[in-house]
PDB file of C-alpha atoms in Angstrom:
ATOM      1  CA  MET A  20       0.000   0.000   0.000  1.00  0.00           C
ATOM      2  CA  HIS A  21       1.098   3.574  -0.648  1.00  0.00           C
ATOM      3  CA  GLN A  22       2.358   5.352   2.462  1.00  0.00           C
ATOM      4  CA  THR A  23       0.844   8.795   3.047  1.00  0.00           C
ATOM      5  CA  VAL A  24       3.435  11.505   3.684  1.00  0.00           C
ATOM      6  CA  ARG A  25       3.253  15.217   4.361  1.00  0.00           C
ATOM      7  CA  ILE A  26       2.854  17.310   1.232  1.00  0.00           C
ATOM      8  CA  PRO A  27       6.221  18.774   0.181  1.00  0.00           C
ATOM      9  CA  GLN A  28       6.926  22.442  -0.247  1.00  0.00           C
ATOM     10  CA  PRO A  29       6.175  23.645  -3.780  1.00  0.00           C
ATOM     11  CA  PHE A  30       9.077  23.407  -6.182  1.00  0.00           C
ATOM     12  CA  GLU A  31       7.836  26.684  -7.658  1.00  0.00           C
ATOM     13  CA  THR A  32       4.889  29.041  -7.244  1.00  0.00           C
ATOM     14  CA  ILE A  33       3.742  31.425  -9.970  1.00  0.00           C
ATOM     15  CA  GLU A  34       1.396  34.321  -9.231  1.00  0.00           C
ATOM     16  CA  THR A  35      -0.282  35.616 -12.369  1.00  0.00           C
ATOM     17  CA  GLY A  36      -2.348  38.401 -10.816  1.00  0.00           C
ATOM     18  CA  ARG A  37      -5.496  36.385 -11.506  1.00  0.00           C
ATOM     19  CA  SER A  38      -4.470  33.009 -10.156  1.00  0.00           C
ATOM     20  CA  THR A  39      -1.840  31.030  -8.266  1.00  0.00           C
ATOM     21  CA  LEU A  40      -0.073  28.047  -9.794  1.00  0.00           C
ATOM     22  CA  ARG A  41       1.842  25.666  -7.528  1.00  0.00           C
ATOM     23  CA  PHE A  42       4.252  23.073  -8.857  1.00  0.00           C
ATOM     24  CA  TYR A  43       5.356  20.024  -6.859  1.00  0.00           C
ATOM     25  CA  ARG A  44       8.109  17.552  -7.564  1.00  0.00           C
ATOM     26  CA  GLY A  45       7.196  14.128  -6.256  1.00  0.00           C
ATOM     27  CA  ASP A  46       4.612  11.367  -6.272  1.00  0.00           C
ATOM     28  CA  CYS A  47       1.104  12.569  -7.059  1.00  0.00           C
ATOM     29  CA  LEU A  48      -0.284  10.125  -4.487  1.00  0.00           C
ATOM     30  CA  ASP A  49       1.586  11.986  -1.735  1.00  0.00           C
ATOM     31  CA  VAL A  50       0.308  15.372  -2.903  1.00  0.00           C
ATOM     32  CA  MET A  51      -3.298  14.223  -3.342  1.00  0.00           C
ATOM     33  CA  ALA A  52      -3.259  12.489   0.062  1.00  0.00           C
ATOM     34  CA  ALA A  53      -2.435  15.829   1.668  1.00  0.00           C
ATOM     35  CA  LEU A  54      -5.207  17.763  -0.120  1.00  0.00           C
ATOM     36  CA  PRO A  55      -8.607  18.225   1.541  1.00  0.00           C
ATOM     37  CA  GLU A  56     -11.430  16.034   0.290  1.00  0.00           C
ATOM     38  CA  GLY A  57     -13.388  17.726  -2.489  1.00  0.00           C
ATOM     39  CA  ALA A  58     -10.831  20.517  -2.941  1.00  0.00           C
ATOM     40  CA  VAL A  59     -10.351  20.161  -6.706  1.00  0.00           C
ATOM     41  CA  SER A  60     -12.894  21.145  -9.335  1.00  0.00           C
ATOM     42  CA  ALA A  61     -11.265  19.637 -12.410  1.00  0.00           C
ATOM     43  CA  ILE A  62      -8.333  17.342 -13.130  1.00  0.00           C
ATOM     44  CA  VAL A  63      -6.893  17.153 -16.631  1.00  0.00           C
ATOM     45  CA  THR A  64      -4.083  14.672 -17.025  1.00  0.00           C
ATOM     46  CA  SER A  65      -2.337  12.087 -19.152  1.00  0.00           C
ATOM     47  CA  PRO A  66      -0.589   9.403 -17.080  1.00  0.00           C
ATOM     48  CA  PRO A  67       2.076   7.057 -18.424  1.00  0.00           C
ATOM     49  CA  TYR A  68       0.426   4.608 -20.822  1.00  0.00           C
ATOM     50  CA  ASN A  69       2.636   1.606 -19.939  1.00  0.00           C
ATOM     51  CA  LEU A  70       3.539   1.209 -23.614  1.00  0.00           C
ATOM     52  CA  GLY A  71       7.317   1.309 -23.213  1.00  0.00           C
ATOM     53  CA  ILE A  72       7.664   5.050 -23.827  1.00  0.00           C
ATOM     54  CA  GLN A  73      11.175   6.294 -23.025  1.00  0.00           C
ATOM     55  CA  TYR A  74      10.639   8.751 -20.162  1.00  0.00           C
ATOM     56  CA  ARG A  75      13.647  10.186 -18.316  1.00  0.00           C
ATOM     57  CA  THR A  76      12.709   8.865 -14.850  1.00  0.00           C
ATOM     58  CA  TYR A  77       9.610   6.679 -14.941  1.00  0.00           C
ATOM     59  CA  GLU A  78       9.846   3.039 -16.070  1.00  0.00           C
ATOM     60  CA  ASP A  79       6.959   2.603 -18.542  1.00  0.00           C
ATOM     61  CA  THR A  80       7.001  -1.198 -18.690  1.00  0.00           C
ATOM     62  CA  LEU A  81       5.220  -2.445 -15.578  1.00  0.00           C
ATOM     63  CA  PRO A  82       3.479  -5.834 -15.637  1.00  0.00           C
ATOM     64  CA  ARG A  83      -0.090  -5.201 -16.826  1.00  0.00           C
ATOM     65  CA  THR A  84      -1.707  -6.214 -13.528  1.00  0.00           C
ATOM     66  CA  GLU A  85       0.623  -3.983 -11.527  1.00  0.00           C
ATOM     67  CA  TYR A  86       0.046  -1.053 -13.880  1.00  0.00           C
ATOM     68  CA  LEU A  87      -3.733  -1.354 -13.616  1.00  0.00           C
ATOM     69  CA  GLU A  88      -3.564  -1.643  -9.817  1.00  0.00           C
ATOM     70  CA  TRP A  89      -1.517   1.547  -9.745  1.00  0.00           C
ATOM     71  CA  SER A  90      -3.998   3.205 -12.121  1.00  0.00           C
ATOM     72  CA  ALA A  91      -6.888   2.307  -9.829  1.00  0.00           C
ATOM     73  CA  GLU A  92      -4.941   3.663  -6.847  1.00  0.00           C
ATOM     74  CA  TRP A  93      -4.251   7.099  -8.276  1.00  0.00           C
ATOM     75  CA  ILE A  94      -7.744   7.359  -9.775  1.00  0.00           C
ATOM     76  CA  ALA A  95      -9.233   6.577  -6.360  1.00  0.00           C
ATOM     77  CA  ALA A  96      -7.059   9.312  -4.867  1.00  0.00           C
ATOM     78  CA  ALA A  97      -8.221  11.702  -7.590  1.00  0.00           C
ATOM     79  CA  GLY A  98     -11.838  10.814  -6.866  1.00  0.00           C
ATOM     80  CA  ARG A  99     -11.356  11.691  -3.195  1.00  0.00           C
ATOM     81  CA  VAL A 100     -10.024  15.192  -3.909  1.00  0.00           C
ATOM     82  CA  LEU A 101     -12.647  15.929  -6.577  1.00  0.00           C
ATOM     83  CA  ASP A 102     -15.583  18.143  -5.759  1.00  0.00           C
ATOM     84  CA  PRO A 103     -18.905  16.189  -5.912  1.00  0.00           C
ATOM     85  CA  GLY A 104     -19.614  18.103  -9.123  1.00  0.00           C
ATOM     86  CA  GLY A 105     -16.042  17.798 -10.360  1.00  0.00           C
ATOM     87  CA  SER A 106     -14.504  16.366 -13.515  1.00  0.00           C
ATOM     88  CA  LEU A 107     -11.542  14.129 -14.300  1.00  0.00           C
ATOM     89  CA  PHE A 108     -10.486  14.379 -17.940  1.00  0.00           C
ATOM     90  CA  LEU A 109      -8.186  11.411 -18.496  1.00  0.00           C
ATOM     91  CA  ASN A 110      -6.199  11.261 -21.741  1.00  0.00           C
ATOM     92  CA  VAL A 111      -5.004   7.750 -22.580  1.00  0.00           C
ATOM     93  CA  GLY A 112      -3.384   6.507 -25.740  1.00  0.00           C
ATOM     94  CA  ALA A 113      -2.628   3.043 -27.088  1.00  0.00           C
ATOM     95  CA  LYS A 114      -0.645   1.383 -29.852  1.00  0.00           C
ATOM     96  CA  PRO A 115      -1.762  -1.034 -32.567  1.00  0.00           C
ATOM     97  CA  THR A 116      -0.075  -4.039 -30.990  1.00  0.00           C
ATOM     98  CA  ASP A 117      -1.613  -3.213 -27.580  1.00  0.00           C
ATOM     99  CA  PRO A 118      -5.043  -1.712 -28.312  1.00  0.00           C
ATOM    100  CA  TRP A 119      -6.626  -2.546 -24.939  1.00  0.00           C
ATOM    101  CA  THR A 120      -4.603  -0.134 -22.802  1.00  0.00           C
ATOM    102  CA  ALA A 121      -7.045   2.783 -22.878  1.00  0.00           C
ATOM    103  CA  PHE A 122     -10.044   0.541 -22.208  1.00  0.00           C
ATOM    104  CA  ASP A 123      -8.280  -1.272 -19.372  1.00  0.00           C
ATOM    105  CA  VAL A 124      -7.479   2.045 -17.669  1.00  0.00           C
ATOM    106  CA  ALA A 125     -11.100   3.150 -18.084  1.00  0.00           C
ATOM    107  CA  GLN A 126     -12.215  -0.095 -16.469  1.00  0.00           C
ATOM    108  CA  ALA A 127      -9.792   0.518 -13.591  1.00  0.00           C
ATOM    109  CA  ALA A 128     -11.612   3.791 -12.942  1.00  0.00           C
ATOM    110  CA  ARG A 129     -15.052   2.203 -13.030  1.00  0.00           C
ATOM    111  CA  GLN A 130     -15.158   1.250  -9.341  1.00  0.00           C
ATOM    112  CA  HIS A 131     -14.313   4.824  -8.287  1.00  0.00           C
ATOM    113  CA  LEU A 132     -15.933   7.207 -10.778  1.00  0.00           C
ATOM    114  CA  GLU A 133     -18.675   7.331 -13.413  1.00  0.00           C
ATOM    115  CA  LEU A 134     -17.784   7.575 -17.104  1.00  0.00           C
ATOM    116  CA  GLN A 135     -19.897  10.554 -18.182  1.00  0.00           C
ATOM    117  CA  ASN A 136     -18.445  11.290 -21.636  1.00  0.00           C
ATOM    118  CA  THR A 137     -15.954   9.713 -24.032  1.00  0.00           C
ATOM    119  CA  ILE A 138     -14.121  12.317 -26.097  1.00  0.00           C
ATOM    120  CA  HIS A 139     -12.042  11.521 -29.160  1.00  0.00           C
ATOM    121  CA  TRP A 140      -8.988  13.732 -29.530  1.00  0.00           C
ATOM    122  CA  VAL A 141      -8.359  13.750 -33.284  1.00  0.00           C
ATOM    123  CA  LYS A 142      -4.771  14.683 -34.115  1.00  0.00           C
ATOM    124  CA  SER A 143      -5.046  14.189 -37.863  1.00  0.00           C
ATOM    125  CA  ILE A 144      -7.945  13.639 -40.218  1.00  0.00           C
ATOM    126  CA  ALA A 145      -8.483  13.054 -43.929  1.00  0.00           C
ATOM    127  CA  ILE A 146     -11.565  14.822 -45.272  1.00  0.00           C
ATOM    128  CA  ASP A 147     -13.204  13.978 -48.577  1.00  0.00           C
ATOM    129  CA  LYS A 148     -13.772  17.224 -50.423  1.00  0.00           C
ATOM    130  CA  LEU A 149     -16.859  15.694 -52.063  1.00  0.00           C
ATOM    131  CA  ALA A 150     -18.567  16.267 -48.712  1.00  0.00           C
ATOM    132  CA  SER A 151     -18.327  20.001 -49.390  1.00  0.00           C
ATOM    133  CA  ASN A 152     -18.855  19.854 -53.155  1.00  0.00           C
ATOM    134  CA  GLY A 153     -15.131  19.731 -53.845  1.00  0.00           C
ATOM    135  CA  HIS A 154     -12.983  17.063 -55.422  1.00  0.00           C
ATOM    136  CA  GLY A 155     -10.453  14.653 -54.000  1.00  0.00           C
ATOM    137  CA  ALA A 156      -9.427  14.636 -50.360  1.00  0.00           C
ATOM    138  CA  THR A 157      -7.294  16.679 -48.022  1.00  0.00           C
ATOM    139  CA  SER A 158      -5.437  15.666 -44.875  1.00  0.00           C
ATOM    140  CA  VAL A 159      -4.854  18.029 -41.959  1.00  0.00           C
ATOM    141  CA  GLY A 160      -2.921  17.540 -38.749  1.00  0.00           C
ATOM    142  CA  HIS A 161       0.036  15.366 -37.814  1.00  0.00           C
ATOM    143  CA  TYR A 162       0.477  11.719 -36.922  1.00  0.00           C
ATOM    144  CA  LYS A 163       3.259   9.156 -36.643  1.00  0.00           C
ATOM    145  CA  PRO A 164       3.016   6.891 -39.719  1.00  0.00           C
ATOM    146  CA  ILE A 165       2.711   3.163 -39.108  1.00  0.00           C
ATOM    147  CA  ASN A 166       4.639   0.973 -41.520  1.00  0.00           C
ATOM    148  CA  SER A 167       2.438  -2.102 -41.470  1.00  0.00           C
ATOM    149  CA  ASP A 168       0.086  -4.090 -43.671  1.00  0.00           C
ATOM    150  CA  ARG A 169      -2.051  -4.932 -40.611  1.00  0.00           C
ATOM    151  CA  PHE A 170      -2.734  -1.617 -38.872  1.00  0.00           C
ATOM    152  CA  LEU A 171      -4.100   1.785 -39.785  1.00  0.00           C
ATOM    153  CA  ASN A 172      -2.251   4.975 -38.886  1.00  0.00           C
ATOM    154  CA  ASP A 173      -3.249   5.939 -35.361  1.00  0.00           C
ATOM    155  CA  CYS A 174      -4.644   9.478 -35.598  1.00  0.00           C
ATOM    156  CA  HIS A 175      -6.576   9.828 -32.345  1.00  0.00           C
ATOM    157  CA  GLU A 176      -6.487   9.292 -28.585  1.00  0.00           C
ATOM    158  CA  PHE A 177      -9.207   8.976 -25.957  1.00  0.00           C
ATOM    159  CA  VAL A 178     -10.113  11.569 -23.361  1.00  0.00           C
ATOM    160  CA  PHE A 179     -12.373   9.886 -20.805  1.00  0.00           C
ATOM    161  CA  HIS A 180     -14.514  12.305 -18.799  1.00  0.00           C
ATOM    162  CA  PHE A 181     -15.102  10.813 -15.352  1.00  0.00           C
ATOM    163  CA  THR A 182     -17.237  12.393 -12.631  1.00  0.00           C
ATOM    164  CA  PRO A 183     -18.154  11.348  -9.076  1.00  0.00           C
ATOM    165  CA  GLY A 184     -21.827  10.739  -9.860  1.00  0.00           C
ATOM    166  CA  GLY A 185     -22.242  10.989 -13.620  1.00  0.00           C
ATOM    167  CA  ARG A 186     -24.406  14.100 -13.259  1.00  0.00           C
ATOM    168  CA  THR A 187     -21.877  16.951 -13.481  1.00  0.00           C
ATOM    169  CA  ARG A 188     -23.294  19.890 -15.422  1.00  0.00           C
ATOM    170  CA  LEU A 189     -21.101  21.205 -18.226  1.00  0.00           C
ATOM    171  CA  ASP A 190     -20.742  24.522 -20.020  1.00  0.00           C
ATOM    172  CA  ARG A 191     -21.130  22.953 -23.456  1.00  0.00           C
ATOM    173  CA  LYS A 192     -21.277  26.224 -25.396  1.00  0.00           C
ATOM    174  CA  ALA A 193     -18.027  27.457 -23.858  1.00  0.00           C
ATOM    175  CA  ILE A 194     -16.250  25.426 -26.541  1.00  0.00           C
ATOM    176  CA  GLY A 195     -19.161  25.530 -28.951  1.00  0.00           C
ATOM    177  CA  VAL A 196     -19.035  26.153 -32.678  1.00  0.00           C
ATOM    178  CA  PRO A 197     -21.263  28.276 -34.965  1.00  0.00           C
ATOM    179  CA  TYR A 198     -24.164  26.637 -36.753  1.00  0.00           C
ATOM    180  CA  GLN A 199     -23.289  25.718 -40.322  1.00  0.00           C
ATOM    181  CA  ASP A 200     -26.828  26.575 -41.453  1.00  0.00           C
ATOM    182  CA  ALA A 201     -27.677  30.100 -40.308  1.00  0.00           C
ATOM    183  CA  SER A 202     -31.409  29.349 -40.641  1.00  0.00           C
ATOM    184  CA  ASN A 203     -31.148  27.226 -37.503  1.00  0.00           C
ATOM    185  CA  ILE A 204     -30.510  30.360 -35.463  1.00  0.00           C
ATOM    186  CA  ALA A 205     -34.023  31.633 -36.098  1.00  0.00           C
ATOM    187  CA  ARG A 206     -35.587  28.178 -35.943  1.00  0.00           C
ATOM    188  CA  TRP A 207     -34.444  27.157 -32.473  1.00  0.00           C
ATOM    189  CA  ARG A 208     -34.524  29.274 -29.361  1.00  0.00           C
ATOM    190  CA  ALA A 209     -31.413  27.512 -28.044  1.00  0.00           C
ATOM    191  CA  ALA A 210     -29.504  28.651 -31.128  1.00  0.00           C
ATOM    192  CA  GLY A 211     -30.000  32.340 -30.458  1.00  0.00           C
ATOM    193  CA  ASP A 212     -26.305  32.933 -29.764  1.00  0.00           C
ATOM    194  CA  ASN A 213     -25.243  30.970 -32.862  1.00  0.00           C
ATOM    195  CA  ARG A 214     -23.360  28.398 -30.780  1.00  0.00           C
ATOM    196  CA  ARG A 215     -23.921  24.675 -30.656  1.00  0.00           C
ATOM    197  CA  CYS A 216     -22.254  21.875 -28.741  1.00  0.00           C
ATOM    198  CA  ARG A 217     -18.946  20.893 -30.333  1.00  0.00           C
ATOM    199  CA  GLY A 218     -19.647  17.217 -29.724  1.00  0.00           C
ATOM    200  CA  ASN A 219     -17.231  14.555 -28.577  1.00  0.00           C
ATOM    201  CA  THR A 220     -14.736  14.700 -31.472  1.00  0.00           C
ATOM    202  CA  TRP A 221     -12.128  17.422 -30.982  1.00  0.00           C
ATOM    203  CA  PHE A 222      -9.700  18.107 -33.803  1.00  0.00           C
ATOM    204  CA  ILE A 223      -6.616  19.520 -32.078  1.00  0.00           C
ATOM    205  CA  PRO A 224      -3.428  19.045 -34.105  1.00  0.00           C
ATOM    206  CA  TYR A 225       0.094  19.316 -32.827  1.00  0.00           C
ATOM    207  CA  GLN A 226       2.231  22.234 -33.958  1.00  0.00           C
ATOM    208  CA  THR A 227       4.876  21.306 -36.495  1.00  0.00           C
ATOM    209  CA  ILE A 228       8.035  20.207 -34.664  1.00  0.00           C
ATOM    210  CA  GLN A 229      11.390  21.361 -36.009  1.00  0.00           C
ATOM    211  CA  SER A 230      13.452  19.763 -33.239  1.00  0.00           C
ATOM    212  CA  ARG A 231      12.145  17.120 -30.820  1.00  0.00           C
ATOM    213  CA  ASP A 232      14.779  17.980 -28.196  1.00  0.00           C
ATOM    214  CA  LYS A 233      13.974  21.686 -28.353  1.00  0.00           C
ATOM    215  CA  ASP A 234      10.264  21.833 -29.217  1.00  0.00           C
ATOM    216  CA  ARG A 235       9.020  18.722 -27.416  1.00  0.00           C
ATOM    217  CA  PRO A 236      11.647  17.235 -25.060  1.00  0.00           C
ATOM    218  CA  HIS A 237       8.955  15.004 -23.506  1.00  0.00           C
ATOM    219  CA  PRO A 238       7.957  11.886 -25.497  1.00  0.00           C
ATOM    220  CA  ALA A 239       4.207  12.127 -24.819  1.00  0.00           C
ATOM    221  CA  THR A 240       2.571  15.472 -24.177  1.00  0.00           C
ATOM    222  CA  PHE A 241      -0.653  17.086 -25.355  1.00  0.00           C
ATOM    223  CA  PRO A 242      -1.044  20.622 -26.764  1.00  0.00           C
ATOM    224  CA  PRO A 243      -2.362  23.295 -24.339  1.00  0.00           C
ATOM    225  CA  ARG A 244      -5.598  23.636 -26.321  1.00  0.00           C
ATOM    226  CA  LEU A 245      -6.702  20.175 -25.147  1.00  0.00           C
ATOM    227  CA  PRO A 246      -6.747  21.049 -21.404  1.00  0.00           C
ATOM    228  CA  GLU A 247      -8.104  24.493 -22.306  1.00  0.00           C
ATOM    229  CA  TYR A 248     -11.158  22.850 -23.879  1.00  0.00           C
ATOM    230  CA  CYS A 249     -11.534  20.559 -20.860  1.00  0.00           C
ATOM    231  CA  PHE A 250     -11.402  23.404 -18.334  1.00  0.00           C
ATOM    232  CA  LYS A 251     -13.849  25.497 -20.326  1.00  0.00           C
ATOM    233  CA  LEU A 252     -16.200  22.562 -20.803  1.00  0.00           C
ATOM    234  CA  HIS A 253     -16.259  21.867 -17.082  1.00  0.00           C
ATOM    235  CA  GLY A 254     -17.183  25.529 -16.503  1.00  0.00           C
ATOM    236  CA  LEU A 255     -14.816  28.319 -15.520  1.00  0.00           C
ATOM    237  CA  SER A 256     -17.428  30.016 -13.326  1.00  0.00           C
ATOM    238  CA  ARG A 257     -17.432  27.018 -10.947  1.00  0.00           C
ATOM    239  CA  MET A 258     -13.703  26.380 -11.052  1.00  0.00           C
ATOM    240  CA  LYS A 259     -12.096  26.589  -7.610  1.00  0.00           C
ATOM    241  CA  LEU A 260      -8.902  24.671  -8.266  1.00  0.00           C
ATOM    242  CA  ALA A 261      -7.567  22.650 -11.196  1.00  0.00           C
ATOM    243  CA  MET A 262      -4.926  19.953 -11.088  1.00  0.00           C
ATOM    244  CA  ASP A 263      -2.666  17.769 -13.211  1.00  0.00           C
ATOM    245  CA  PRO A 264      -1.074  14.889 -11.245  1.00  0.00           C
ATOM    246  CA  PHE A 265       1.206  13.965 -14.202  1.00  0.00           C
ATOM    247  CA  LEU A 266       2.331  17.398 -15.335  1.00  0.00           C
ATOM    248  CA  GLY A 267       4.954  16.505 -17.942  1.00  0.00           C
ATOM    249  CA  LEU A 268       5.862  19.678 -19.826  1.00  0.00           C
ATOM    250  CA  GLY A 269       3.025  21.633 -18.263  1.00  0.00           C
ATOM    251  CA  SER A 270       0.457  22.043 -21.052  1.00  0.00           C
ATOM    252  CA  SER A 271      -2.386  21.920 -18.520  1.00  0.00           C
ATOM    253  CA  ALA A 272      -0.596  24.532 -16.399  1.00  0.00           C
ATOM    254  CA  ILE A 273      -0.257  26.815 -19.427  1.00  0.00           C
ATOM    255  CA  ALA A 274      -3.995  26.520 -20.084  1.00  0.00           C
ATOM    256  CA  ALA A 275      -4.828  27.202 -16.418  1.00  0.00           C
ATOM    257  CA  ALA A 276      -2.505  30.216 -16.302  1.00  0.00           C
ATOM    258  CA  GLN A 277      -3.984  31.739 -19.438  1.00  0.00           C
ATOM    259  CA  LEU A 278      -7.534  31.155 -18.185  1.00  0.00           C
ATOM    260  CA  GLY A 279      -6.817  32.570 -14.722  1.00  0.00           C
ATOM    261  CA  ILE A 280      -7.415  29.302 -12.819  1.00  0.00           C
ATOM    262  CA  ASP A 281      -5.739  28.339  -9.546  1.00  0.00           C
ATOM    263  CA  PHE A 282      -3.729  25.220 -10.296  1.00  0.00           C
ATOM    264  CA  ILE A 283      -1.615  22.434  -8.807  1.00  0.00           C
ATOM    265  CA  GLY A 284       0.789  20.450 -10.975  1.00  0.00           C
ATOM    266  CA  VAL A 285       2.777  17.400  -9.875  1.00  0.00           C
ATOM    267  CA  GLU A 286       5.700  15.853 -11.731  1.00  0.00           C
ATOM    268  CA  ILE A 287       8.167  13.203 -10.582  1.00  0.00           C
ATOM    269  CA  ASP A 288      10.955  14.170 -13.009  1.00  0.00           C
ATOM    270  CA  ALA A 289      12.983  17.280 -12.125  1.00  0.00           C
ATOM    271  CA  HIS A 290      13.936  18.040 -15.747  1.00  0.00           C
ATOM    272  CA  TYR A 291      10.350  17.915 -17.010  1.00  0.00           C
ATOM    273  CA  LEU A 292       9.190  20.039 -14.068  1.00  0.00           C
ATOM    274  CA  LYS A 293      11.751  22.768 -14.787  1.00  0.00           C
ATOM    275  CA  GLU A 294      10.715  22.736 -18.440  1.00  0.00           C
ATOM    276  CA  ALA A 295       7.052  23.005 -17.429  1.00  0.00           C
ATOM    277  CA  VAL A 296       7.675  26.043 -15.216  1.00  0.00           C
ATOM    278  CA  SER A 297       9.716  27.690 -17.984  1.00  0.00           C
ATOM    279  CA  ARG A 298       6.965  27.053 -20.537  1.00  0.00           C
ATOM    280  CA  VAL A 299       4.338  28.566 -18.260  1.00  0.00           C
ATOM    281  CA  ARG A 300       6.431  31.681 -17.665  1.00  0.00           C
ATOM    282  CA  ALA A 301       7.069  32.018 -21.406  1.00  0.00           C
ATOM    283  CA  ALA A 302       3.364  31.600 -22.196  1.00  0.00           C
ATOM    284  CA  LEU A 303       2.531  34.359 -19.713  1.00  0.00           C
ATOM    285  CA  GLY A 304       5.008  36.621 -21.460  1.00  0.00           C
TER     286      GLY A 304
END
């Protein structure tokens, strides 16, 4: 069993004028154990996938049973610190030769939280122009090509939206999109502001990377727009405190800082944590 310890002093604290961001180096289980029950409004995170990714500190090749037990442990800890109307947005990827990872992690959460929404983060998509009276097809976004005659290129990841009771109200129009047919605005009262729910497929591409060491020195990180959408969807007006227990390069912290949200980030690797703090400061200008 994990031993509860006193929460460490923050590695760094950033005051933005609108919010306070605290960064901790250590085990997220220690930090969450020291937080009051129900203190966090929204958690956006992407834990190690156990797919053999080459992190600097963490060993990403645990036996499957051990990995899922650990997943259940940290998810239970996250459920304890979540507000009763809170949200856990859990980004999990997979690989063609191990397609069950994301579903196994979701199952590990099932005994602790309700799966309220399943969001598909689309990193690249091919669109037939015939759908818009054009010709041919166009591809937008980035993906890592798979050289195989068995598998398709993997162009998406899951974002599972877990909540304590499955009844968390969302601000769906906060990330809404305009109606394609303007006549709908007059037809439906709910369309008066020309915004509709974006749905559960979010096209958020990576920026083009010139140098992996310089532009993305972490092997698995999401762009800041993904946590931005999650925070906005949960509802900024009810946001007391946001958290990322697996901070990585700090994309969730960047989103929180730019939105003016109080935030706690936890990272076990000192190098990644320093990079995350630097990225947040740079994003704040």
